Coordinates of C-alpha atoms in Angstrom, one line a residue:
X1 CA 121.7 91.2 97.3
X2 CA 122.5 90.8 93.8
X3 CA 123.9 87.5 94.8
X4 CA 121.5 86.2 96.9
X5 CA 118.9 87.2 94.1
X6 CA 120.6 85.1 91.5
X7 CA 121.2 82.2 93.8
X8 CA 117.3 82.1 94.6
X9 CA 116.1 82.2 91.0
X10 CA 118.6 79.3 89.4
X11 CA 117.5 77.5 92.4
X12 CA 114.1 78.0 94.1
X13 CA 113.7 75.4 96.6
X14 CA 115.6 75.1 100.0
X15 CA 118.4 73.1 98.8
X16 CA 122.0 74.0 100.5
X17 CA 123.5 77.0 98.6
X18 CA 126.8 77.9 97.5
X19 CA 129.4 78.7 99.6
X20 CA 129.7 82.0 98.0
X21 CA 126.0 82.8 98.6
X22 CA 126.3 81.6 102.3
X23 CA 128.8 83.6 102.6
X24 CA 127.5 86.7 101.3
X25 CA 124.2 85.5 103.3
X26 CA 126.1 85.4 106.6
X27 CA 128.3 88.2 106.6
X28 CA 126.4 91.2 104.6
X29 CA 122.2 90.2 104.8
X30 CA 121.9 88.5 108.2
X31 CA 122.7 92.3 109.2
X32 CA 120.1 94.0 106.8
X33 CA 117.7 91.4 107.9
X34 CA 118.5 92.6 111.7
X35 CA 118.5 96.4 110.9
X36 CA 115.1 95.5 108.9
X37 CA 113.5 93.5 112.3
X38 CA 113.3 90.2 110.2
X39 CA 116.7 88.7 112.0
X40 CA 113.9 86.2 113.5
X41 CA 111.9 86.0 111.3
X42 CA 111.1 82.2 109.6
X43 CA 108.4 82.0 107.4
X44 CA 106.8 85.0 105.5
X45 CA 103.2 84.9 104.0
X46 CA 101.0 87.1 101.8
X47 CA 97.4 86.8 100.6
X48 CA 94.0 88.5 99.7
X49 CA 95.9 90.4 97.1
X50 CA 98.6 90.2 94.3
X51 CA 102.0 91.4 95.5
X52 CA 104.1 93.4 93.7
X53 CA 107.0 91.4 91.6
X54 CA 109.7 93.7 92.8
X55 CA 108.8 92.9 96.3
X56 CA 108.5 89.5 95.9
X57 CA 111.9 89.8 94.1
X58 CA 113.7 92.4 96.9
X59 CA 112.7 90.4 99.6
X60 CA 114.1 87.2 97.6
X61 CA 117.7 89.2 97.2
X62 CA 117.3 89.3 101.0
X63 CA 117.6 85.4 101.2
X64 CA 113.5 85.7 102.6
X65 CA 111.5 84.0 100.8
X66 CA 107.5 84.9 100.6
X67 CA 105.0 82.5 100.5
X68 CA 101.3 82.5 99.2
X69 CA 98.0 80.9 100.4
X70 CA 95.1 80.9 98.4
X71 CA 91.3 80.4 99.9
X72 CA 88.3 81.9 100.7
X73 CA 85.6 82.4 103.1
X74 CA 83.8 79.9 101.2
X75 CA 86.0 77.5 101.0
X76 CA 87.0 77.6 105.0
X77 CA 90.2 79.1 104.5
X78 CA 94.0 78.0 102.9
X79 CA 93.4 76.0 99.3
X80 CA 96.4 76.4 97.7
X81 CA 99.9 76.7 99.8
X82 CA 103.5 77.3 99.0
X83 CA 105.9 76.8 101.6
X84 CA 110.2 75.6 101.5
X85 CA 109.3 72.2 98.9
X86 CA 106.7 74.1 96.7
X87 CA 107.9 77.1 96.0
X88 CA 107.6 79.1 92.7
X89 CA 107.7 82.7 91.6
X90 CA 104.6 84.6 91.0
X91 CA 102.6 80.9 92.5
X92 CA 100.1 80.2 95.3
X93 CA 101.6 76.8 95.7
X94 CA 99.9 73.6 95.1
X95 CA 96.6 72.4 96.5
X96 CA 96.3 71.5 100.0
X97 CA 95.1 68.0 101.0
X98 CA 91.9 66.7 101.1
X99 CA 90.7 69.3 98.5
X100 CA 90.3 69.3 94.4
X101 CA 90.2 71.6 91.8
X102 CA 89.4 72.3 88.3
X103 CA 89.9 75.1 85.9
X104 CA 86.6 76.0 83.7
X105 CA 86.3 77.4 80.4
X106 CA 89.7 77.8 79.7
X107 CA 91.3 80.2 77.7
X108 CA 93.7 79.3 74.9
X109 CA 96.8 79.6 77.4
X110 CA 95.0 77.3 79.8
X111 CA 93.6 79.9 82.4
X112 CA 89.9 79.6 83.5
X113 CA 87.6 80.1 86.4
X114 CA 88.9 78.6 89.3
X115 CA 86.5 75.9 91.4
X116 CA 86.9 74.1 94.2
X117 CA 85.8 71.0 95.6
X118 CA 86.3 69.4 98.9
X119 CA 85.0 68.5 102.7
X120 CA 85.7 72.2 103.3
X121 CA 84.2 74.1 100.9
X122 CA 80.6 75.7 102.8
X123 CA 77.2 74.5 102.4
X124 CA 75.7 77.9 101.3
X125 CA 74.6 81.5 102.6
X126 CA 71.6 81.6 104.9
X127 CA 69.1 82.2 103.7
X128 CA 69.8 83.1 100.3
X129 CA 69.0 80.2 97.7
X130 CA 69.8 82.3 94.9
X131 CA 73.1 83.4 96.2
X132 CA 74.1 80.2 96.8
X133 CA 73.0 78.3 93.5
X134 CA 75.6 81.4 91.6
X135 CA 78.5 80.6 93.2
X136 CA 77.5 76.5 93.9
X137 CA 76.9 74.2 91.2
X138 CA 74.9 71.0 90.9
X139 CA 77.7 69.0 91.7
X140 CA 79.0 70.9 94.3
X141 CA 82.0 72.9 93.1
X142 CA 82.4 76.3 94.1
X143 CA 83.0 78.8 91.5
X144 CA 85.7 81.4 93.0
X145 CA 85.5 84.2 90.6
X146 CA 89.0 84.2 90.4
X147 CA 91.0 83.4 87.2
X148 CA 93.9 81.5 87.2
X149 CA 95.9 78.3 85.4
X150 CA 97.8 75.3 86.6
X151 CA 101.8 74.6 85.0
X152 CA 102.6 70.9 84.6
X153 CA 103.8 70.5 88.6
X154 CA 100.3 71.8 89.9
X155 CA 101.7 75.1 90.7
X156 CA 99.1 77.8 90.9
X157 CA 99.3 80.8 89.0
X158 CA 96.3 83.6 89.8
X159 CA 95.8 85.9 86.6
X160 CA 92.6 87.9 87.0
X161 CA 89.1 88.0 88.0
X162 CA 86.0 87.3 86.1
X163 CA 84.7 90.9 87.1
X164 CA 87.8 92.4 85.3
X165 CA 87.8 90.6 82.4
X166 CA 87.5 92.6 79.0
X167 CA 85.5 91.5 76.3
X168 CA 86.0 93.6 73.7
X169 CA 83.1 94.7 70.8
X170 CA 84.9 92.0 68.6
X171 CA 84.6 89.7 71.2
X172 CA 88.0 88.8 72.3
X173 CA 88.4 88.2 76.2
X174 CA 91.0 90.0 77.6
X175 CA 92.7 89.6 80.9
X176 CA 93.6 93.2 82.0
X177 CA 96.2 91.9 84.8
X178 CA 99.0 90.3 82.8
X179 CA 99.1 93.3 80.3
X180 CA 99.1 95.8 83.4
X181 CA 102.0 94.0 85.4
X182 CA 103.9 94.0 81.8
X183 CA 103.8 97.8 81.3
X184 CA 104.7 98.2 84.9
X185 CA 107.3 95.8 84.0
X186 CA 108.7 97.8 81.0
X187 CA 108.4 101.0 82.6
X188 CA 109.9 102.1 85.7
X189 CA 108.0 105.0 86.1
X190 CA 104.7 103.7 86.0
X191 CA 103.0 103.0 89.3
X192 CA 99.8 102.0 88.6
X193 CA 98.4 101.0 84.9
X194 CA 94.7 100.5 84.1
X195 CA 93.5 98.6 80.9
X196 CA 90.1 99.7 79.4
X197 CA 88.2 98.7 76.3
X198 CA 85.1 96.1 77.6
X199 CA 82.4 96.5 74.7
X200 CA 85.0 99.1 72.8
X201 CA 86.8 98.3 69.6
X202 CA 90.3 98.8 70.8
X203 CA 92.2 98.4 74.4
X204 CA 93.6 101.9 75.6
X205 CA 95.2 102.5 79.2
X206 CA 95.3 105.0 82.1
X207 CA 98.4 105.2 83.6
X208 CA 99.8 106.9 86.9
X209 CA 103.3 107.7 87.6
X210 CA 105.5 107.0 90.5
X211 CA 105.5 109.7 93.1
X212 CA 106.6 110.2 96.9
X213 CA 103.9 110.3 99.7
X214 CA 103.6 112.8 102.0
X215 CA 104.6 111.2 105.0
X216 CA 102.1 112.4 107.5
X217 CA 99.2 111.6 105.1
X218 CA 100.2 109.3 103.0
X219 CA 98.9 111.1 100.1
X220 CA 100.6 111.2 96.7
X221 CA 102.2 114.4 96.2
X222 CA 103.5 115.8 93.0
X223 CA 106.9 115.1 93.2
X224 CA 108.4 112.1 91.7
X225 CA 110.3 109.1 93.4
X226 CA 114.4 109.0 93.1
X227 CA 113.4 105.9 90.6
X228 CA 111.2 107.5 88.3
X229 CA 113.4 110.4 88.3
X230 CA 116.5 108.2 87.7
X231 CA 114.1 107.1 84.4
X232 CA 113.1 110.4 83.3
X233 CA 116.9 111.2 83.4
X234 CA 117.9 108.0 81.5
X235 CA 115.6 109.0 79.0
X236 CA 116.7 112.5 78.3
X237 CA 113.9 114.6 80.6
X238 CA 115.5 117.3 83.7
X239 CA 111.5 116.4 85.4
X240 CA 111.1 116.1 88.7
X241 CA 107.5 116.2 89.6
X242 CA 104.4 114.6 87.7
X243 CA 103.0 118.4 86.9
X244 CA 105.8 118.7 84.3
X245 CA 105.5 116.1 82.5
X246 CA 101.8 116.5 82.0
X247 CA 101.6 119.9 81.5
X248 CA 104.1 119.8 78.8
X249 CA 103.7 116.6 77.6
X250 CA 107.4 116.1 78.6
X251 CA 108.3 114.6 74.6
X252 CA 111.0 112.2 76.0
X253 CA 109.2 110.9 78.6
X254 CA 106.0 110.4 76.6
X255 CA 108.1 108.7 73.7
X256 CA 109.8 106.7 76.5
X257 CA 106.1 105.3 77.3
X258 CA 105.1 104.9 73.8
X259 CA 108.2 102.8 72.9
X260 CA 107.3 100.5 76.4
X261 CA 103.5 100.6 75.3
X262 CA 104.8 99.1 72.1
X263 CA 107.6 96.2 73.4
X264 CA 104.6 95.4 75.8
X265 CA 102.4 95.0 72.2
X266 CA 104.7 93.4 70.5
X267 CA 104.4 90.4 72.8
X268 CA 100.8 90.4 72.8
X269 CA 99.3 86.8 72.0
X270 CA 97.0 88.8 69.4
X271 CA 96.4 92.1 67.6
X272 CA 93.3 92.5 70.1
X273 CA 96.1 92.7 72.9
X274 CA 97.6 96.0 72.0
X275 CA 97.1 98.9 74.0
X276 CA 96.1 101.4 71.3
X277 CA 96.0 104.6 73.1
X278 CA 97.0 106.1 76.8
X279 CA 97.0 108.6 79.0
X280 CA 99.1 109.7 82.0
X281 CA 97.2 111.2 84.6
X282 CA 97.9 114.3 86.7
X283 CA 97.9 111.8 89.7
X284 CA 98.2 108.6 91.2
X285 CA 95.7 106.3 92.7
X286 CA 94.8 106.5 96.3
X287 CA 92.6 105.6 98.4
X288 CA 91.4 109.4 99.4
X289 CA 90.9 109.3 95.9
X290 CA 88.5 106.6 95.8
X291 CA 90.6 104.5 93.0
X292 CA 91.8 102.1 95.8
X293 CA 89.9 100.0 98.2
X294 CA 91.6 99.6 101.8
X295 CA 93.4 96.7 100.8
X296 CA 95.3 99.1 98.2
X297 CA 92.9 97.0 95.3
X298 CA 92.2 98.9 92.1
X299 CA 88.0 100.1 92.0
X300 CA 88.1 99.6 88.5
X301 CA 84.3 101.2 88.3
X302 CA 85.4 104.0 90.3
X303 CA 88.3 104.6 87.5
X304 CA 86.1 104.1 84.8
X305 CA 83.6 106.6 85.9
X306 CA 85.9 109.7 87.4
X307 CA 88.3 109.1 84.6
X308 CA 85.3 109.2 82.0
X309 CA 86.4 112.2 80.1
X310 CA 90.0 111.0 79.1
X311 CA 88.6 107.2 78.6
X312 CA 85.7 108.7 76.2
X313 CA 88.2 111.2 73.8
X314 CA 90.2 108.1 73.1
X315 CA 87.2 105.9 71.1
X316 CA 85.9 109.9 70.1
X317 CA 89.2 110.3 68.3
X318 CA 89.0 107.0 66.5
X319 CA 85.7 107.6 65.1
X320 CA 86.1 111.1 64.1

């Protein structure tokens, strides 16, 4: 897979491959493809929510490649497509034609509210003037919601949602997504990481750790996966299930985090970016839970509110 992987990075669009990778393709991953049911499969797509990087990137080690679309209701479906001759990493492909958009106040990296403009996009909800005139402007553009920025090719690149951005007592706007996927990023272990600090003076985080699922319920149990276990190990720590690392404060585990927390800082575009303090909670996100919708999105106001406790003694701390 390793192979295959590297193959479909240096070179992302469908041009003929190597005769190594072909080779490797034919003889080892056309079986796991079988074994997998995917031996017919031609296209893949996802939408309606961000997919994890490392699935984007196993399935790419698997010579499939997965494709976004980007649209809304509103807008009478696909925007923004990717497909064999516009594909990128991490993109929803480049707009579809007979539609235009622009990004609107724009952050210093480019990234602003997504709008759309086009034949397709709706004429309003029935009925509801007001509802309409928030999301339609005078000219006609929708206004997604969504957060996003365009590279020099027209390649799509979502990044948030207005709803989620931070704006921190100082001021500064603050995407939550980017920093979250980087922690995941730097840390194995962590399965789900929630930024916090809209109208606070300092950006802390909730964090969950990765742990098995009981397989008739699908509920997170205490036990950890063989990855975050292959971490803890790494890192010095015999644990095995989430309990033990909470309830002792598991010191290299927690020092493990803090040094991630602080790599993830240290590439922060500004000081307002660092995540200042954290917490690992006694377990993960689900959707018995409540802190997941049925689409597996994060209920950030569900969070905010059963988590209160923990989120409050971090800014209590600071001003003691």
């Amino acid at each position: 897979m390793s192979v295959m992987l590297e193959q479909n990075l240096a070179c992302p669009d469908s041009s003929p491959k190597p005769i190594k990778a072909r080779l490797v393709d034919y003889l080892v991953l056309a079986k796991v493809r079988q074994a997998l049911g995917f031996a017919r499969c031609q296209m893949s797509f996802y939408g309606a929510a961000p997919i994890a990087a490392e699935v984007e990137l196993f399935f790419l080690g698997l010579n499939l490649r997965l494709y976004s679309a980007y649209g809304l209701s509103e807008s009478s479906g696909i925007q923004f497509l990717s497909g064999t001759s516009n594909y990128r990493l991490r993109s929803s492909g480049k707009l579809v034609p007979g539609c235009q958009v622009k990004l609107v106040n724009q952050d210093a990296d480019g990234a602003g509210e997504i709008c759309l403009w086009g034949r397709s996009i709706f004429m309003g909800y029935l009925n509801k003037e007001d509802k309409t005139c928030e999301c339609i402007d005078a000219d006609g553009w929708l206004h997604t919601g969504d957060i996003g920025r365009l590279d020099a090719d027209g390649f799509l690149y979502i990044t948030g949602r207005i709803k989620e951005l931070i704006i921190t007592a100082g001021g500064e706007n603050v995407s939550p997504v980017p920093i979250e996927d980087a922690v995941r990023k730097e840390l194995p272990i962590i399965n789900c990481a929630m930024l916090i600090g809209d109208q606070r003076k300092f950006l802390s985080m909730l964090l969950t750790l990765k742990c098995i699922l009981d397989p008739d319920t699908f509920e997170p149990t205490d036990h950890l996966t063989e990855q975050a276990v292959e971490f803890c190990q790494q890192v010095g720590s015999t644990a095995t299930t989430i309990s033990k690392i909470v309830g002792t404060r598991d010191e290299a585990v927690y020092r493990a985090i803090e040094e991630g927390i602080q790599r993830v800082n240290r590439k922060a575009v500004a000081r307002a970016h660092h995540i200042q303090k954290w917490a690992v909670l006694e377990r993960d996100f689900s959707i018995s839970g409540g802190e997941l919708g049925p689409t597996m999105k994060l209920k950030r106001g569900v969070v905010l509110e059963k988590y209160k406790a923990i989120i409050d003694s971090f800014y209590q701390e600071q001003s003691k």
